[in-house]
PDB file of C-alpha atoms in Angstrom:
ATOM      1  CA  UNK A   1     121.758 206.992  84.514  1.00 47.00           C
ATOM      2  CA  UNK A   2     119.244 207.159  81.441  1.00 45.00           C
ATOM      3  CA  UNK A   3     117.917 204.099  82.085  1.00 45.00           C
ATOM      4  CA  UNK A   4     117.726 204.908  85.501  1.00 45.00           C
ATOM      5  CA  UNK A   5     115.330 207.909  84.767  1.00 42.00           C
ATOM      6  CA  UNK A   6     113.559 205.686  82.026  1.00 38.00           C
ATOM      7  CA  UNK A   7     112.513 203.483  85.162  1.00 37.00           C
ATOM      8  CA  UNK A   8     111.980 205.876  87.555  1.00 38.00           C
ATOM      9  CA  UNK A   9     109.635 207.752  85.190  1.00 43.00           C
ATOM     10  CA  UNK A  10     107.751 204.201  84.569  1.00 37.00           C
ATOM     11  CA  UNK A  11     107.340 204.584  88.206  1.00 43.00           C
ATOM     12  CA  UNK A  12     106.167 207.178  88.856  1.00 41.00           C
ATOM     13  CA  UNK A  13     103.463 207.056  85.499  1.00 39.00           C
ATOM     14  CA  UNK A  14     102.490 203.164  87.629  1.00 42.00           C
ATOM     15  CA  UNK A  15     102.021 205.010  91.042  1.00 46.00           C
ATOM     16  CA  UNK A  16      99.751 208.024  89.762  1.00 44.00           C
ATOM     17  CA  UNK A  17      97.961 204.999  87.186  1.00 45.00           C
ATOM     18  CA  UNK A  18      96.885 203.391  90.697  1.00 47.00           C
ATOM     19  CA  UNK A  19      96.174 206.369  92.572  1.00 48.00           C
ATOM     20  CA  UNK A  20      93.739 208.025  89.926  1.00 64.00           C
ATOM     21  CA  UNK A  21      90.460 205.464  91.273  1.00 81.00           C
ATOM     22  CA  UNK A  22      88.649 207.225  93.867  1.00 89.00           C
ATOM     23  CA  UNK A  23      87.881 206.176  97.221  1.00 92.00           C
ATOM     24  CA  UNK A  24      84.451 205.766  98.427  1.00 97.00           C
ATOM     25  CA  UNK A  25      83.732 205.173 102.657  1.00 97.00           C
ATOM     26  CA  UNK A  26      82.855 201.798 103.944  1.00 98.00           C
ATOM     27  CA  UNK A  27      80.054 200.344 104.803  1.00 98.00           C
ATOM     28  CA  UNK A  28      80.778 201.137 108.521  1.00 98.00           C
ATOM     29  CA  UNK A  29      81.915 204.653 108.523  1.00 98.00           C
ATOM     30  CA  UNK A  30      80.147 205.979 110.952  1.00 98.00           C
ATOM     31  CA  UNK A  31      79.869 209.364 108.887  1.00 98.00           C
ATOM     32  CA  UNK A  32      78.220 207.224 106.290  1.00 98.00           C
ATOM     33  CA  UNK A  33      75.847 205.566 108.140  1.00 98.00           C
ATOM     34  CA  UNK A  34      74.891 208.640 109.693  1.00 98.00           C
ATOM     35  CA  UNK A  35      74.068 210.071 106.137  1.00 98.00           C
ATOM     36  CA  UNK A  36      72.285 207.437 105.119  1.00 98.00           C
ATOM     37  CA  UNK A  37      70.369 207.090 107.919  1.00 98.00           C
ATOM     38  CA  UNK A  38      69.487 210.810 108.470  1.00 98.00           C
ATOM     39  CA  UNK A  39      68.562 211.590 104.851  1.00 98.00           C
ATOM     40  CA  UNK A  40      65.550 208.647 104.788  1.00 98.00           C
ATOM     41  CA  UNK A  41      64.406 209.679 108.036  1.00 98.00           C
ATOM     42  CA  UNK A  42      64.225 213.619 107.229  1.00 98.00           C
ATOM     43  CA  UNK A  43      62.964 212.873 103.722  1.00 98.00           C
ATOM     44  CA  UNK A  44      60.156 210.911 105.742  1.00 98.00           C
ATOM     45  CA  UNK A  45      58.891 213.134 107.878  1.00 98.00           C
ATOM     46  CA  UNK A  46      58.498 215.864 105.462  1.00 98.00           C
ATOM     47  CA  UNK A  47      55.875 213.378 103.459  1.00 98.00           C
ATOM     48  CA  UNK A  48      52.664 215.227 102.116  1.00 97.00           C
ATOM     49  CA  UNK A  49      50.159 214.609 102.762  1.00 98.00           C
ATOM     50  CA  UNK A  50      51.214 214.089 106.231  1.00 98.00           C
ATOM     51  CA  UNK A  51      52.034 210.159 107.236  1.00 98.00           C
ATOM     52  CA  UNK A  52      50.468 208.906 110.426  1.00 98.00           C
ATOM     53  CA  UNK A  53      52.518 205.661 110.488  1.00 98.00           C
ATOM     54  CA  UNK A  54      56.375 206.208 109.204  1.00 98.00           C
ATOM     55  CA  UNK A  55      58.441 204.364 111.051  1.00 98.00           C
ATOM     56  CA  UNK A  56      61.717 205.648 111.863  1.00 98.00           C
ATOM     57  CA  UNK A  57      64.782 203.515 110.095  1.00 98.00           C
ATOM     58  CA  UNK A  58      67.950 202.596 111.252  1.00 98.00           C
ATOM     59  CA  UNK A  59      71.114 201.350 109.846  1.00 98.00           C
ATOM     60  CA  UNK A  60      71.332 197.346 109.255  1.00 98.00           C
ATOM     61  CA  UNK A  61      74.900 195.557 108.812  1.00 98.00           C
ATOM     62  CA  UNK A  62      73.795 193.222 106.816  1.00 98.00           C
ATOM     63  CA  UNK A  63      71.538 194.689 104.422  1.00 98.00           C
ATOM     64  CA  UNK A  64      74.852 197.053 104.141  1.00 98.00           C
ATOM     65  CA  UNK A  65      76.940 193.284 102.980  1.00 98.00           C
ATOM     66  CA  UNK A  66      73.888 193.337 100.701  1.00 98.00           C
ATOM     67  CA  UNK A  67      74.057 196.936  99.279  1.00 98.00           C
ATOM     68  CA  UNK A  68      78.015 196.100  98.772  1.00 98.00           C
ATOM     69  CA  UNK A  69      78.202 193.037  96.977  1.00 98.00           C
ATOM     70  CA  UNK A  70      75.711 194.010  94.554  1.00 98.00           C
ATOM     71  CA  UNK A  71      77.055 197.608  93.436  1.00 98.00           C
ATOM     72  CA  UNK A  72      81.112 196.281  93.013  1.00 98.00           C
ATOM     73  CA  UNK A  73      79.190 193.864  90.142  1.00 98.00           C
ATOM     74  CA  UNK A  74      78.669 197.145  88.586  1.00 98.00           C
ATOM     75  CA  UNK A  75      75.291 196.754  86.489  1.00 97.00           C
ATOM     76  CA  UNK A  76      72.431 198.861  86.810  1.00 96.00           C
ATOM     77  CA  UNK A  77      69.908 196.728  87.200  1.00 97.00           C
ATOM     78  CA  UNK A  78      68.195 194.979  90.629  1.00 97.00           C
ATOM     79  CA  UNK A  79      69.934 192.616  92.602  1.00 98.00           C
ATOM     80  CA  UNK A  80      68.433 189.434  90.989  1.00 97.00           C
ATOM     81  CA  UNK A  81      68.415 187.701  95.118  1.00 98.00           C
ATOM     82  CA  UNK A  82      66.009 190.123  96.120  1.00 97.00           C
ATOM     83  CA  UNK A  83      63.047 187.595  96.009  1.00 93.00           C
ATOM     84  CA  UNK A  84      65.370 184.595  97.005  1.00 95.00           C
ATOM     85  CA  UNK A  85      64.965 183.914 101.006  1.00 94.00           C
ATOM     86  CA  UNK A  86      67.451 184.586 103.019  1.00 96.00           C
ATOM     87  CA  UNK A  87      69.983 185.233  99.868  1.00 98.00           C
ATOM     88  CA  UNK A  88      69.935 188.919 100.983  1.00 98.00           C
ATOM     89  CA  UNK A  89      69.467 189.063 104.590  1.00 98.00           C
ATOM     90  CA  UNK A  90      69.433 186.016 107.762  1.00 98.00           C
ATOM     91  CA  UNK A  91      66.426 187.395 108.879  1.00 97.00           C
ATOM     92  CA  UNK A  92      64.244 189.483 106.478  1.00 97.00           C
ATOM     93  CA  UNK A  93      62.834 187.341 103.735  1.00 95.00           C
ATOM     94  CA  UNK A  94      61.570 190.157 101.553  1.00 92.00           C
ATOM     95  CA  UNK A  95      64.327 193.283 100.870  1.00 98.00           C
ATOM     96  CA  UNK A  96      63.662 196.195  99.039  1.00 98.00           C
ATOM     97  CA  UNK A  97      66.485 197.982  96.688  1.00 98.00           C
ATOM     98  CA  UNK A  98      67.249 201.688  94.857  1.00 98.00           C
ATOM     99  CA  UNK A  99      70.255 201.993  92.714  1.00 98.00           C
ATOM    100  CA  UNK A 100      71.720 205.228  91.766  1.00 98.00           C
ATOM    101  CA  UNK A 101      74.655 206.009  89.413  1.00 98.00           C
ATOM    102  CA  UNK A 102      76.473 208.622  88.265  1.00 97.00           C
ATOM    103  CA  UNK A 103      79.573 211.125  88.302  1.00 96.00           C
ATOM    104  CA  UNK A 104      82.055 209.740  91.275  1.00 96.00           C
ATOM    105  CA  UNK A 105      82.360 213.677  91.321  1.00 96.00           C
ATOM    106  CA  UNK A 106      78.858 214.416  91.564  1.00 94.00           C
ATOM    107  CA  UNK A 107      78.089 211.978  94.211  1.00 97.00           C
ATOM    108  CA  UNK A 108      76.879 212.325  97.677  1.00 98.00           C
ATOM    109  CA  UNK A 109      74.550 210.377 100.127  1.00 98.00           C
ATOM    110  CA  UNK A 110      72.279 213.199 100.138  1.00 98.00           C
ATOM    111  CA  UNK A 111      71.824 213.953  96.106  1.00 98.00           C
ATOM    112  CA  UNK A 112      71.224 210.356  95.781  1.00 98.00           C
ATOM    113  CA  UNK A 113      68.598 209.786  98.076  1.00 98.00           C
ATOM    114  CA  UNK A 114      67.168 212.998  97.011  1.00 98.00           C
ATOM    115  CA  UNK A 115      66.744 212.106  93.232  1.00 98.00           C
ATOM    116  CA  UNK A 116      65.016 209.496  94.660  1.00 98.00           C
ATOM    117  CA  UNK A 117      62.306 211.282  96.546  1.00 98.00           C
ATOM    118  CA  UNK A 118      61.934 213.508  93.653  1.00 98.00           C
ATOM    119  CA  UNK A 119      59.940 211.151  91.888  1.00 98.00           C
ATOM    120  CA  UNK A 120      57.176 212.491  94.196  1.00 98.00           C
ATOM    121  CA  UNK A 121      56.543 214.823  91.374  1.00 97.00           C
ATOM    122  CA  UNK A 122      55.629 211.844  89.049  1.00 98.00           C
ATOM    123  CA  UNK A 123      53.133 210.286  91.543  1.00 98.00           C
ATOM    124  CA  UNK A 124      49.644 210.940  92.486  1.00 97.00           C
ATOM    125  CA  UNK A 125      48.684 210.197  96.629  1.00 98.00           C
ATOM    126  CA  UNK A 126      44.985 210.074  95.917  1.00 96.00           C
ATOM    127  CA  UNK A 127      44.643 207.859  92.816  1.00 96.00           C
ATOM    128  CA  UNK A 128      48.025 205.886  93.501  1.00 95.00           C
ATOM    129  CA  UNK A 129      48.896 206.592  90.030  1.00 96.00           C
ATOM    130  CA  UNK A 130      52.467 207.170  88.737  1.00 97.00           C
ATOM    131  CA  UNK A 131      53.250 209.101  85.397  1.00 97.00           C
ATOM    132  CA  UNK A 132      56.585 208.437  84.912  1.00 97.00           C
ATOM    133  CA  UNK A 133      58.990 206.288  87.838  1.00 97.00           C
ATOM    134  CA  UNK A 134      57.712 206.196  91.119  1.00 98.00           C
ATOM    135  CA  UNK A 135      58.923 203.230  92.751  1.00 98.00           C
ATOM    136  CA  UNK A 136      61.986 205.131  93.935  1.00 98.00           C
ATOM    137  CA  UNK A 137      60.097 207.294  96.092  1.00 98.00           C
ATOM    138  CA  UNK A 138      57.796 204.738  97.265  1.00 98.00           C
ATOM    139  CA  UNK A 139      60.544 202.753  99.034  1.00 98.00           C
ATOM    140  CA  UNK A 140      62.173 205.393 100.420  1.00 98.00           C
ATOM    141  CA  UNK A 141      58.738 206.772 102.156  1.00 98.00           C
ATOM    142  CA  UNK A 142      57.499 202.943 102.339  1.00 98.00           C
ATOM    143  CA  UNK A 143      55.741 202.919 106.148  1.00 98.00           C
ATOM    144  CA  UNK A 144      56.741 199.347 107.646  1.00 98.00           C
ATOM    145  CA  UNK A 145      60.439 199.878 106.135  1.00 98.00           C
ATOM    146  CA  UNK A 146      62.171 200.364 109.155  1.00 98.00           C
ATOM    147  CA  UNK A 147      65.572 199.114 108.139  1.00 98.00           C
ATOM    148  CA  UNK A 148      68.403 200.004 105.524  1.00 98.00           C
ATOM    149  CA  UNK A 149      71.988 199.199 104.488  1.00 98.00           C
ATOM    150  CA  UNK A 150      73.506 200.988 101.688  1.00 99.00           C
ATOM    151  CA  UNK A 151      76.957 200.928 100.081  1.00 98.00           C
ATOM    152  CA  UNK A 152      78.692 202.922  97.167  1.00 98.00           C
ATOM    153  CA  UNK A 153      81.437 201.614  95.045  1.00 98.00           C
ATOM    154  CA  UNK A 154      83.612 202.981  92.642  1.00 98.00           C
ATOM    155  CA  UNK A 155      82.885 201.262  88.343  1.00 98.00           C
ATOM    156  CA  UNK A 156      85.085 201.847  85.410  1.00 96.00           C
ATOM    157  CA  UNK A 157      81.945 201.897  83.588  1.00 96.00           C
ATOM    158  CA  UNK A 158      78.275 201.432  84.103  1.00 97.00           C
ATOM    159  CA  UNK A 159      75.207 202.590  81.595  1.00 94.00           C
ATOM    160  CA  UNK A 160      78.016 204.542  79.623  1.00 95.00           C
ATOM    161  CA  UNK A 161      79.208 206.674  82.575  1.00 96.00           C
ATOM    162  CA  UNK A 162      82.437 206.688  83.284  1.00 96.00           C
ATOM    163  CA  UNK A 163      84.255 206.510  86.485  1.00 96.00           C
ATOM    164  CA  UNK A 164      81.005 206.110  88.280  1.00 97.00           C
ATOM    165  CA  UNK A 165      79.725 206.269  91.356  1.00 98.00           C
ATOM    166  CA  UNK A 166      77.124 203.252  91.688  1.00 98.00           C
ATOM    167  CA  UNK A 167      75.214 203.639  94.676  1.00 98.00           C
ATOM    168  CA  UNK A 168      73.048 200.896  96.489  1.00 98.00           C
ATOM    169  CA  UNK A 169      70.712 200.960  99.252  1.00 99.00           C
ATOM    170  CA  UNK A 170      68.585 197.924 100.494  1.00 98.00           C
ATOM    171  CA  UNK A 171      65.545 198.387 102.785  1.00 98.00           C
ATOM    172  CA  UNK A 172      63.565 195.610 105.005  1.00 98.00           C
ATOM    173  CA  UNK A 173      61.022 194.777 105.093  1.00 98.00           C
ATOM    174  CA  UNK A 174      60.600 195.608 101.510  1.00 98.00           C
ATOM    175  CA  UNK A 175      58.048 198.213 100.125  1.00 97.00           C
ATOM    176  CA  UNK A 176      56.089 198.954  96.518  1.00 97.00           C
ATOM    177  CA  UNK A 177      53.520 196.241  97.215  1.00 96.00           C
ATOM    178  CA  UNK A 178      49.563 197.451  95.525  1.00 96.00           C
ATOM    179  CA  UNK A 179      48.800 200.151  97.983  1.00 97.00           C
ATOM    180  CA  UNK A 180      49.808 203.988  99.038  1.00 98.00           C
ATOM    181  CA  UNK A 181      53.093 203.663 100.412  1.00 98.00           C
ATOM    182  CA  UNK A 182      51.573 204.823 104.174  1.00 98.00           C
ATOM    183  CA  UNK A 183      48.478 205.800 105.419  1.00 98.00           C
ATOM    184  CA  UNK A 184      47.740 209.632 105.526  1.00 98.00           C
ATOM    185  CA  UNK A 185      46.725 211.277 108.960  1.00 98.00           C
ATOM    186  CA  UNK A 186      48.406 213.544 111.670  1.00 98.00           C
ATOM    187  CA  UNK A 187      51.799 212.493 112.168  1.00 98.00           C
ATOM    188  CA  UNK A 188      52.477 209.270 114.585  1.00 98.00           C
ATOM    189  CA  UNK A 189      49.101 208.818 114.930  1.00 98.00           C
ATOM    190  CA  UNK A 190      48.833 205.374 113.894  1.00 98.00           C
ATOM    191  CA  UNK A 191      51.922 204.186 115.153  1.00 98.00           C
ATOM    192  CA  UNK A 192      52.142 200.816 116.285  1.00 96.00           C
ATOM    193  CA  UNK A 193      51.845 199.322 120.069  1.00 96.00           C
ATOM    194  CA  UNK A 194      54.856 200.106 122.138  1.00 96.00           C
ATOM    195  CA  UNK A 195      55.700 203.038 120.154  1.00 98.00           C
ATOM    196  CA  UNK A 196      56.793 206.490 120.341  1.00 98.00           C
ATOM    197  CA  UNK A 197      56.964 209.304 118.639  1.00 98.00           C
ATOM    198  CA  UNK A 198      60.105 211.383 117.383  1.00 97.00           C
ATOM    199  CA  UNK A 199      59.990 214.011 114.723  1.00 97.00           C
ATOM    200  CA  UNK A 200      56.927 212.515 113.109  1.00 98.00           C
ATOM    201  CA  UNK A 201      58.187 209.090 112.970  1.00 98.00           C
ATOM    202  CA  UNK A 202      57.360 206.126 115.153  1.00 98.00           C
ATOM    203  CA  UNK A 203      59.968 204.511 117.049  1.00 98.00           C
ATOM    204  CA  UNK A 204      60.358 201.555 118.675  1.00 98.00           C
ATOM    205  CA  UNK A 205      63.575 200.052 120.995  1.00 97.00           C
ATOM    206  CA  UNK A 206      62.814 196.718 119.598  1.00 97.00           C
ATOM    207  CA  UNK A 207      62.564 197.678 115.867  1.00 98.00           C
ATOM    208  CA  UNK A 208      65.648 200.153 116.498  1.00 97.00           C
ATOM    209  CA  UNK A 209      68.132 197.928 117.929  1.00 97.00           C
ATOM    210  CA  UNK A 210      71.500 197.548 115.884  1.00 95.00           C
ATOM    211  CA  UNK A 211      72.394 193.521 114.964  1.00 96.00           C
ATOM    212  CA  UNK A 212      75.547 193.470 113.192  1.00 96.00           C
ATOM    213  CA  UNK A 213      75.422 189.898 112.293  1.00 97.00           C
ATOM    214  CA  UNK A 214      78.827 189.346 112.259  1.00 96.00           C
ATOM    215  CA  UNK A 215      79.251 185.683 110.833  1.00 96.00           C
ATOM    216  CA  UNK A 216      76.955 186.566 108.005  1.00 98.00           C
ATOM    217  CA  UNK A 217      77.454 187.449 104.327  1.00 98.00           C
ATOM    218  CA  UNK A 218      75.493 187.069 101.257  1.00 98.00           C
ATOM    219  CA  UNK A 219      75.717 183.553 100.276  1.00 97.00           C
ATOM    220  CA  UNK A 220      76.138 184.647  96.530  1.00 98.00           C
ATOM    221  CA  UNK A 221      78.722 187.578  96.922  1.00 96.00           C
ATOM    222  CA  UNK A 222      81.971 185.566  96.058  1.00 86.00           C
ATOM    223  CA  UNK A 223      81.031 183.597  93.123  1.00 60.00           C
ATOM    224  CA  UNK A 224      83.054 184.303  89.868  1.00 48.00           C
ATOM    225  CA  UNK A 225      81.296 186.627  87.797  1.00 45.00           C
ATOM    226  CA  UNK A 226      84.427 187.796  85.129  1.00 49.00           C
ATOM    227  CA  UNK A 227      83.782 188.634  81.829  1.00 42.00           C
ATOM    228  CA  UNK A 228      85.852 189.183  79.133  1.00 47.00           C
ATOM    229  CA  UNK A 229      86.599 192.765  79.977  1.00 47.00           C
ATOM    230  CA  UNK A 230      86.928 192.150  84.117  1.00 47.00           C
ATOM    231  CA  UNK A 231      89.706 189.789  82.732  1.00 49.00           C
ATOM    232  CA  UNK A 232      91.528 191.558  80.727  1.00 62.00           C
ATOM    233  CA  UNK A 233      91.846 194.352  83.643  1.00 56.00           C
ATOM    234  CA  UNK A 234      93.377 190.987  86.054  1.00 53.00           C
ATOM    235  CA  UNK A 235      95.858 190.541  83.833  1.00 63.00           C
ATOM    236  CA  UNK A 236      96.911 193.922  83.092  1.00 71.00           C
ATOM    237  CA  UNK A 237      96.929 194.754  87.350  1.00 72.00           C
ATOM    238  CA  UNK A 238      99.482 191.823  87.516  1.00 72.00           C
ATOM    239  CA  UNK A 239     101.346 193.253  84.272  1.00 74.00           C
ATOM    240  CA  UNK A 240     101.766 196.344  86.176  1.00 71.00           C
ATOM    241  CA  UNK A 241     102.410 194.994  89.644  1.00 70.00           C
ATOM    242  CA  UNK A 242     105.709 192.641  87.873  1.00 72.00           C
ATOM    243  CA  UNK A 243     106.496 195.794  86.169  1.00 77.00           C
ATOM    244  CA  UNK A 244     106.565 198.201  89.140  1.00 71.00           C
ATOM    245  CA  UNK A 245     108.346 195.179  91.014  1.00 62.00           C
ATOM    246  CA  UNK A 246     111.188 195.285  88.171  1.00 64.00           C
ATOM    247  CA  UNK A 247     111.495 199.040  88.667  1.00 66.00           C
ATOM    248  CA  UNK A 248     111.942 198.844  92.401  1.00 61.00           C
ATOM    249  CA  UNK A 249     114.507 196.063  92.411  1.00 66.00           C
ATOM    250  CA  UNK A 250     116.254 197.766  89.003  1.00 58.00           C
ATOM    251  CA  UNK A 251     116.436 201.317  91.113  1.00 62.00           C
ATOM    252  CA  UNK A 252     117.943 199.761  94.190  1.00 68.00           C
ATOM    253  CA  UNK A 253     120.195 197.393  92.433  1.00 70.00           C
ATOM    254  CA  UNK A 254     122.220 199.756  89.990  1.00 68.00           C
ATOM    255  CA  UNK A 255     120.580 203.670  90.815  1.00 63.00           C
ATOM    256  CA  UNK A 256     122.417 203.648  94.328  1.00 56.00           C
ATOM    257  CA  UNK A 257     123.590 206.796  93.723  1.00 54.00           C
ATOM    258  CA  UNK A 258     120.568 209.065  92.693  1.00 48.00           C
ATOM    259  CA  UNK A 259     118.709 210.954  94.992  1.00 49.00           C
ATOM    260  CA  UNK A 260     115.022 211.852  94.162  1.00 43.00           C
ATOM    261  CA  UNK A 261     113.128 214.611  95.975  1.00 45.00           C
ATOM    262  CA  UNK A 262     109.185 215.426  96.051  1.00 38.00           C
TER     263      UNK A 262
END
């Protein structure tokens, strides 16, 4: 009976090892997307000086594929496809990209995006000049952007947080080219041919429609990319999986008898 408890406490020290990472929602949670989506658009009609050409943005599948490849590599730096045709999207050949990391606590769509926009505060409209880091803000007020995908994922370790939550989103056509990110005047009243206007953003059925391109992924997402460290965590998954194996088939073969509660 000792041993039984010595394996039934190995167990149970396995199961809450494996429950301790975090879960994050998909890519098509529809609670998700609706965050994502509803934070850039609010964010982008509240521009001053006022924007008379925002487009309104909607959610893109595969800019999403994107967004989710690149934050499960876990490094804080830009997806290095970005300028590569067609590596990050079948249609767009130019895709823009913020990155945010932190706290898996402290993490929501909304705080993300936010800390993003803040950058306002670092960036003049009239001069275009930026005192600090700007290029956050840019893209997420960028006027032709009309599309974005993002994706969070859950990293051991990333820029010496822990347990982080690294947080992608990818926007097309891509913005922070030489120029104000829009052009100032009442709101919608520069918006394109064919378009309409809803809560100071210009709208379009053509631009808005949802493609889920479903037979496409990026072309780089499942290339081996293990280091020494993204081995060494393999090989200790499979040590644990044998070992929890062993425990079940130890329990049932010779603790028959016991009867455990929770």
């Amino acid at each position: 009976m000792r041993a039984c408890s010595v394996v039934l406490a190995l167990g149970l020290v396995l199961g809450a090892a494996g429950s301790q990472e975090p879960t994050f929602a998909s890519i098509t949670d529809k609670t998700f997307i609706k965050d994502c989506v509803s934070i850039h658009n609010d964010l982008r009609a509240k521009v001053q000086p006022p924007a008379s050409n925002m487009r309104y943005m909607t959610w893109d599948a595969a800019l999403a594929r994107t967004a989710r490849a690149w934050a499960k590599r876990c490094v804080f730096q830009h997806n290095i496809y970005l300028d590569k045709k067609y590596q990050c999207h079948p249609d767009f050949t130019s895709v823009g990209e913020n990155i945010w990391t932190g706290s898996h606590q402290a993490f929501t769509v909304a705080n993300a995006v936010k800390s993003w926009y803040n950058e306002l505060k670092f960036y003049n409209f009239t001069d275009q000049k930026c005192t600090k880091v700007c290029g956050h803000y840019t893209q997420v007020v960028w006027d032709y952007s009309y599309k974005i995908g993002c994706a969070v994922a859950f990293c051991k370790e990333v820029v010496g947080i822990r347990n982080a939550a690294h947080f992608v989103c990818n926007y097309a056509p891509s913005g922070n080219f030489p120029r104000r990110p829009y052009v100032e005047g009442r709101s919608c009243s520069s918006c394109g041919k064919g378009d309409t206007c809803e809560n100071k953003l210009c709208r379009n059925p053509e631009r808005d429609k949802i493609i889920y391109y479903p037979r496409w992924y990026p072309p780089w997402e499942f290339g081996i990319t293990c280091d020494e460290a993204c081995i060494t965590l393999v090989v200790l998954r499979a040590l644990l999986m044998f070992l929890a194996f062993v425990a079940v088939y130890f329990i049932k073969k010779h603790c028959t008898g016991m009867h455990i509660s929770t």
